[in-house]
Structures are given as C-alpha cells and as structure tokens.
Amino acid sequence: VAKVDLKGILRVSDRGEGIPDEIKEKIFKAGFSTKNRTGLGLYIVKNLVNVLGGEIRVYDNKPRGAVFEVVFKAIPSQ
C-alpha cells in the first residue's frame, strides 16, 4: 500500500504462473474463467473499484507471476 501524488495504491503480487497477455483484459469480464467457475470475482472487484472512482490493472511480476494494482484517488486528511 502506498500514497503517490494524491493517489492510494494497493498492489497484490505473486510468483505463480502469471497471466498470459492474451487474457489480461478478459479476466475482468463477467463469466470469464480459466477454472470452470462463475467468472464473477474479478468482474465484481473491477466494478466496485470503478464505482469508488478507482482503476484496477494487471501486469507481469518479473521474473514470474502477476501483479494486480488498484489505484484510488486519495482522500485528503483533515
């Protein structure tokens, strides 16, 4: 978790197999699953993040794995 230029950033990373480039955009679509499940998890997360004015992205965790990054506008402290 970090605060950069009035933005809050949450990163979750692993060192697993990673996510192939050809499905990085698909994983946020309703019904998309590589595990024969509902395919709603990341779809719901993306929609909640959007409602809160943020964005979610996924990119490679070099040399192995994936990083999910959620960026929110930081709320100024009072």
Tab-separated table of N, CA and C in Angstrom:
chain	number	residue	atom	x	y	z
A	1	VAL	N	0.856	-1.172	0.000
A	1	VAL	CA	0.000	0.000	0.000
A	1	VAL	C	0.893	1.223	0.000
A	2	ALA	N	0.571	2.200	-0.854
A	2	ALA	CA	1.376	3.418	-0.950
A	2	ALA	C	0.469	4.596	-1.257
A	3	LYS	N	0.975	5.796	-0.995
A	3	LYS	CA	0.273	7.026	-1.368
A	3	LYS	C	1.209	7.809	-2.268
A	4	VAL	N	0.783	8.023	-3.522
A	4	VAL	CA	1.620	8.697	-4.505
A	4	VAL	C	0.785	9.764	-5.204
A	5	ASP	N	1.252	11.018	-5.162
A	5	ASP	CA	0.569	12.106	-5.876
A	5	ASP	C	-0.941	12.105	-5.648
A	6	LEU	N	-1.345	12.120	-4.405
A	6	LEU	CA	-2.757	12.128	-4.020
A	6	LEU	C	-3.525	10.915	-4.536
A	7	LYS	N	-2.837	9.804	-4.667
A	7	LYS	CA	-3.484	8.555	-5.043
A	7	LYS	C	-3.087	7.483	-4.039
A	8	GLY	N	-4.043	6.628	-3.708
A	8	GLY	CA	-3.752	5.463	-2.883
A	8	GLY	C	-3.573	4.273	-3.802
A	9	ILE	N	-2.517	3.520	-3.587
A	9	ILE	CA	-2.217	2.386	-4.462
A	9	ILE	C	-2.099	1.121	-3.621
A	10	LEU	N	-2.836	0.088	-4.031
A	10	LEU	CA	-2.764	-1.222	-3.398
A	10	LEU	C	-2.272	-2.199	-4.449
A	11	ARG	N	-1.184	-2.893	-4.148
A	11	ARG	CA	-0.651	-3.893	-5.080
A	11	ARG	C	-0.657	-5.259	-4.404
A	12	VAL	N	-1.137	-6.246	-5.143
A	12	VAL	CA	-1.106	-7.634	-4.690
A	12	VAL	C	-0.343	-8.403	-5.752
A	13	SER	N	0.723	-9.086	-5.332
A	13	SER	CA	1.549	-9.797	-6.312
A	13	SER	C	1.777	-11.232	-5.878
A	14	ASP	N	2.128	-12.052	-6.853
A	14	ASP	CA	2.520	-13.427	-6.569
A	14	ASP	C	3.659	-13.826	-7.494
A	15	ARG	N	4.165	-15.004	-7.294
A	15	ARG	CA	5.240	-15.530	-8.136
A	15	ARG	C	4.813	-16.851	-8.784
A	16	GLY	N	3.520	-16.910	-9.113
A	16	GLY	CA	2.964	-18.103	-9.742
A	16	GLY	C	3.217	-18.130	-11.237
A	17	GLU	N	2.294	-18.746	-11.960
A	17	GLU	CA	2.430	-18.906	-13.412
A	17	GLU	C	2.251	-17.601	-14.177
A	18	GLY	N	1.618	-16.628	-13.571
A	18	GLY	CA	1.346	-15.377	-14.275
A	18	GLY	C	0.063	-15.470	-15.077
A	19	ILE	N	-0.253	-14.395	-15.759
A	19	ILE	CA	-1.465	-14.323	-16.576
A	19	ILE	C	-1.041	-14.007	-18.002
A	20	PRO	N	-1.351	-14.894	-18.942
A	20	PRO	CA	-0.956	-14.656	-20.332
A	20	PRO	C	-1.522	-13.338	-20.862
A	21	ASP	N	-0.738	-12.652	-21.672
A	21	ASP	CA	-1.147	-11.358	-22.228
A	21	ASP	C	-2.497	-11.430	-22.932
A	22	GLU	N	-2.762	-12.540	-23.624
A	22	GLU	CA	-3.985	-12.631	-24.420
A	22	GLU	C	-5.258	-12.698	-23.577
A	23	ILE	N	-5.146	-12.930	-22.263
A	23	ILE	CA	-6.367	-12.945	-21.445
A	23	ILE	C	-6.390	-11.850	-20.372
A	24	LYS	N	-5.390	-10.998	-20.343
A	24	LYS	CA	-5.334	-9.964	-19.293
A	24	LYS	C	-6.567	-9.070	-19.286
A	25	GLU	N	-7.103	-8.708	-20.423
A	25	GLU	CA	-8.315	-7.880	-20.456
A	25	GLU	C	-9.566	-8.720	-20.213
A	26	LYS	N	-9.541	-9.968	-20.626
A	26	LYS	CA	-10.716	-10.835	-20.488
A	26	LYS	C	-11.023	-11.185	-19.038
A	27	ILE	N	-10.012	-11.216	-18.172
A	27	ILE	CA	-10.233	-11.681	-16.796
A	27	ILE	C	-11.182	-10.783	-16.010
A	28	PHE	N	-11.424	-9.573	-16.480
A	28	PHE	CA	-12.331	-8.651	-15.801
A	28	PHE	C	-13.749	-8.691	-16.374
A	29	LYS	N	-13.993	-9.542	-17.357
A	29	LYS	CA	-15.312	-9.657	-17.983
A	29	LYS	C	-16.170	-10.660	-17.212
A	30	ALA	N	-17.466	-10.362	-17.103
A	30	ALA	CA	-18.395	-11.264	-16.419
A	30	ALA	C	-18.430	-12.612	-17.131
A	31	GLY	N	-18.295	-13.671	-16.370
A	31	GLY	CA	-18.386	-15.018	-16.917
A	31	GLY	C	-17.085	-15.619	-17.398
A	32	PHE	N	-16.011	-14.834	-17.441
A	32	PHE	CA	-14.737	-15.385	-17.915
A	32	PHE	C	-14.036	-16.122	-16.778
A	33	SER	N	-13.662	-17.367	-17.033
A	33	SER	CA	-12.946	-18.166	-16.039
A	33	SER	C	-12.025	-19.150	-16.740
A	34	THR	N	-10.870	-19.362	-16.157
A	34	THR	CA	-9.967	-20.399	-16.658
A	34	THR	C	-10.101	-21.664	-15.817
A	35	LYS	N	-10.998	-21.627	-14.824
A	35	LYS	CA	-11.127	-22.742	-13.881
A	35	LYS	C	-12.538	-23.331	-13.845
A	36	ASN	N	-13.328	-23.077	-14.877
A	36	ASN	CA	-14.702	-23.586	-14.931
A	36	ASN	C	-15.520	-23.176	-13.714
A	37	ARG	N	-15.379	-21.927	-13.326
A	37	ARG	CA	-16.154	-21.370	-12.209
A	37	ARG	C	-17.094	-20.302	-12.760
A	38	THR	N	-17.652	-19.472	-11.882
A	38	THR	CA	-18.629	-18.468	-12.328
A	38	THR	C	-18.002	-17.327	-13.113
A	39	GLY	N	-16.741	-17.028	-12.875
A	39	GLY	CA	-16.100	-15.922	-13.572
A	39	GLY	C	-16.639	-14.566	-13.145
A	40	LEU	N	-17.045	-14.454	-11.889
A	40	LEU	CA	-17.605	-13.193	-11.407
A	40	LEU	C	-16.675	-12.433	-10.467
A	41	GLY	N	-15.694	-13.087	-9.888
A	41	GLY	CA	-14.848	-12.461	-8.875
A	41	GLY	C	-14.181	-11.173	-9.314
A	42	LEU	N	-13.347	-11.231	-10.332
A	42	LEU	CA	-12.635	-10.034	-10.790
A	42	LEU	C	-13.574	-9.039	-11.465
A	43	TYR	N	-14.658	-9.538	-12.049
A	43	TYR	CA	-15.672	-8.644	-12.620
A	43	TYR	C	-16.283	-7.776	-11.518
A	44	ILE	N	-16.639	-8.398	-10.400
A	44	ILE	CA	-17.216	-7.657	-9.272
A	44	ILE	C	-16.198	-6.682	-8.702
A	45	VAL	N	-14.960	-7.141	-8.526
A	45	VAL	CA	-13.912	-6.259	-8.000
A	45	VAL	C	-13.746	-5.039	-8.896
A	46	LYS	N	-13.652	-5.259	-10.200
A	46	LYS	CA	-13.462	-4.128	-11.124
A	46	LYS	C	-14.621	-3.141	-11.035
A	47	ASN	N	-15.843	-3.644	-10.962
A	47	ASN	CA	-16.997	-2.755	-10.874
A	47	ASN	C	-17.019	-1.976	-9.566
A	48	LEU	N	-16.684	-2.609	-8.464
A	48	LEU	CA	-16.618	-1.896	-7.180
A	48	LEU	C	-15.539	-0.824	-7.198
A	49	VAL	N	-14.390	-1.166	-7.737
A	49	VAL	CA	-13.292	-0.195	-7.831
A	49	VAL	C	-13.722	0.990	-8.695
A	50	ASN	N	-14.385	0.726	-9.812
A	50	ASN	CA	-14.860	1.802	-10.694
A	50	ASN	C	-15.884	2.693	-9.997
A	51	VAL	N	-16.821	2.088	-9.263
A	51	VAL	CA	-17.832	2.859	-8.540
A	51	VAL	C	-17.170	3.798	-7.535
A	52	LEU	N	-16.070	3.360	-6.950
A	52	LEU	CA	-15.348	4.170	-5.967
A	52	LEU	C	-14.363	5.143	-6.616
A	53	GLY	N	-14.391	5.229	-7.942
A	53	GLY	CA	-13.548	6.194	-8.648
A	53	GLY	C	-12.117	5.745	-8.862
A	54	GLY	N	-11.888	4.446	-8.781
A	54	GLY	CA	-10.530	3.936	-8.970
A	54	GLY	C	-10.391	3.145	-10.246
A	55	GLU	N	-9.230	2.551	-10.394
A	55	GLU	CA	-8.989	1.658	-11.529
A	55	GLU	C	-8.178	0.465	-11.056
A	56	ILE	N	-8.345	-0.636	-11.758
A	56	ILE	CA	-7.584	-1.845	-11.454
A	56	ILE	C	-6.863	-2.269	-12.719
A	57	ARG	N	-5.624	-2.715	-12.544
A	57	ARG	CA	-4.834	-3.199	-13.690
A	57	ARG	C	-4.093	-4.459	-13.263
A	58	VAL	N	-3.668	-5.184	-14.258
A	58	VAL	CA	-2.851	-6.369	-14.010
A	58	VAL	C	-1.649	-6.302	-14.935
A	59	TYR	N	-0.498	-6.657	-14.400
A	59	TYR	CA	0.712	-6.705	-15.219
A	59	TYR	C	1.643	-7.784	-14.684
A	60	ASP	N	2.685	-8.075	-15.447
A	60	ASP	CA	3.614	-9.143	-15.090
A	60	ASP	C	4.462	-8.760	-13.887
A	61	ASN	N	4.708	-9.743	-13.034
A	61	ASN	CA	5.621	-9.598	-11.906
A	61	ASN	C	6.918	-10.285	-12.323
A	62	LYS	N	7.867	-9.517	-12.773
A	62	LYS	CA	9.127	-10.078	-13.282
A	62	LYS	C	9.942	-10.651	-12.132
A	63	PRO	N	10.530	-11.798	-12.272
A	63	PRO	CA	10.613	-12.635	-13.473
A	63	PRO	C	9.443	-13.607	-13.614
A	64	ARG	N	8.543	-13.664	-12.611
A	64	ARG	CA	7.483	-14.665	-12.640
A	64	ARG	C	6.294	-14.175	-11.828
A	65	GLY	N	5.103	-14.454	-12.314
A	65	GLY	CA	3.904	-14.121	-11.555
A	65	GLY	C	3.143	-12.941	-12.130
A	66	ALA	N	2.229	-12.432	-11.313
A	66	ALA	CA	1.366	-11.324	-11.733
A	66	ALA	C	1.239	-10.313	-10.601
A	67	VAL	N	0.907	-9.091	-10.985
A	67	VAL	CA	0.642	-8.020	-10.025
A	67	VAL	C	-0.719	-7.431	-10.370
A	68	PHE	N	-1.590	-7.343	-9.370
A	68	PHE	CA	-2.840	-6.610	-9.502
A	68	PHE	C	-2.646	-5.306	-8.760
A	69	GLU	N	-2.949	-4.206	-9.422
A	69	GLU	CA	-2.755	-2.881	-8.836
A	69	GLU	C	-4.086	-2.136	-8.859
A	70	VAL	N	-4.503	-1.671	-7.675
A	70	VAL	CA	-5.721	-0.881	-7.549
A	70	VAL	C	-5.296	0.533	-7.177
A	71	VAL	N	-5.751	1.517	-7.956
A	71	VAL	CA	-5.382	2.916	-7.729
A	71	VAL	C	-6.655	3.706	-7.428
A	72	PHE	N	-6.647	4.384	-6.277
A	72	PHE	CA	-7.756	5.243	-5.867
A	72	PHE	C	-7.260	6.662	-5.699
A	73	LYS	N	-8.147	7.615	-5.913
A	73	LYS	CA	-7.827	8.993	-5.552
A	73	LYS	C	-7.767	9.041	-4.032
A	74	ALA	N	-6.705	9.603	-3.497
A	74	ALA	CA	-6.565	9.691	-2.048
A	74	ALA	C	-7.507	10.757	-1.503
A	75	ILE	N	-8.056	10.494	-0.346
A	75	ILE	CA	-8.896	11.470	0.337
A	75	ILE	C	-7.985	12.303	1.224
A	76	PRO	N	-7.982	13.619	1.030
A	76	PRO	CA	-7.099	14.457	1.849
A	76	PRO	C	-7.409	14.303	3.335
A	77	SER	N	-6.370	14.241	4.150
A	77	SER	CA	-6.580	14.144	5.589
A	77	SER	C	-7.062	15.487	6.113
A	78	GLN	N	-7.872	15.435	7.151
A	78	GLN	CA	-8.447	16.671	7.690
A	78	GLN	C	-7.774	17.076	8.970
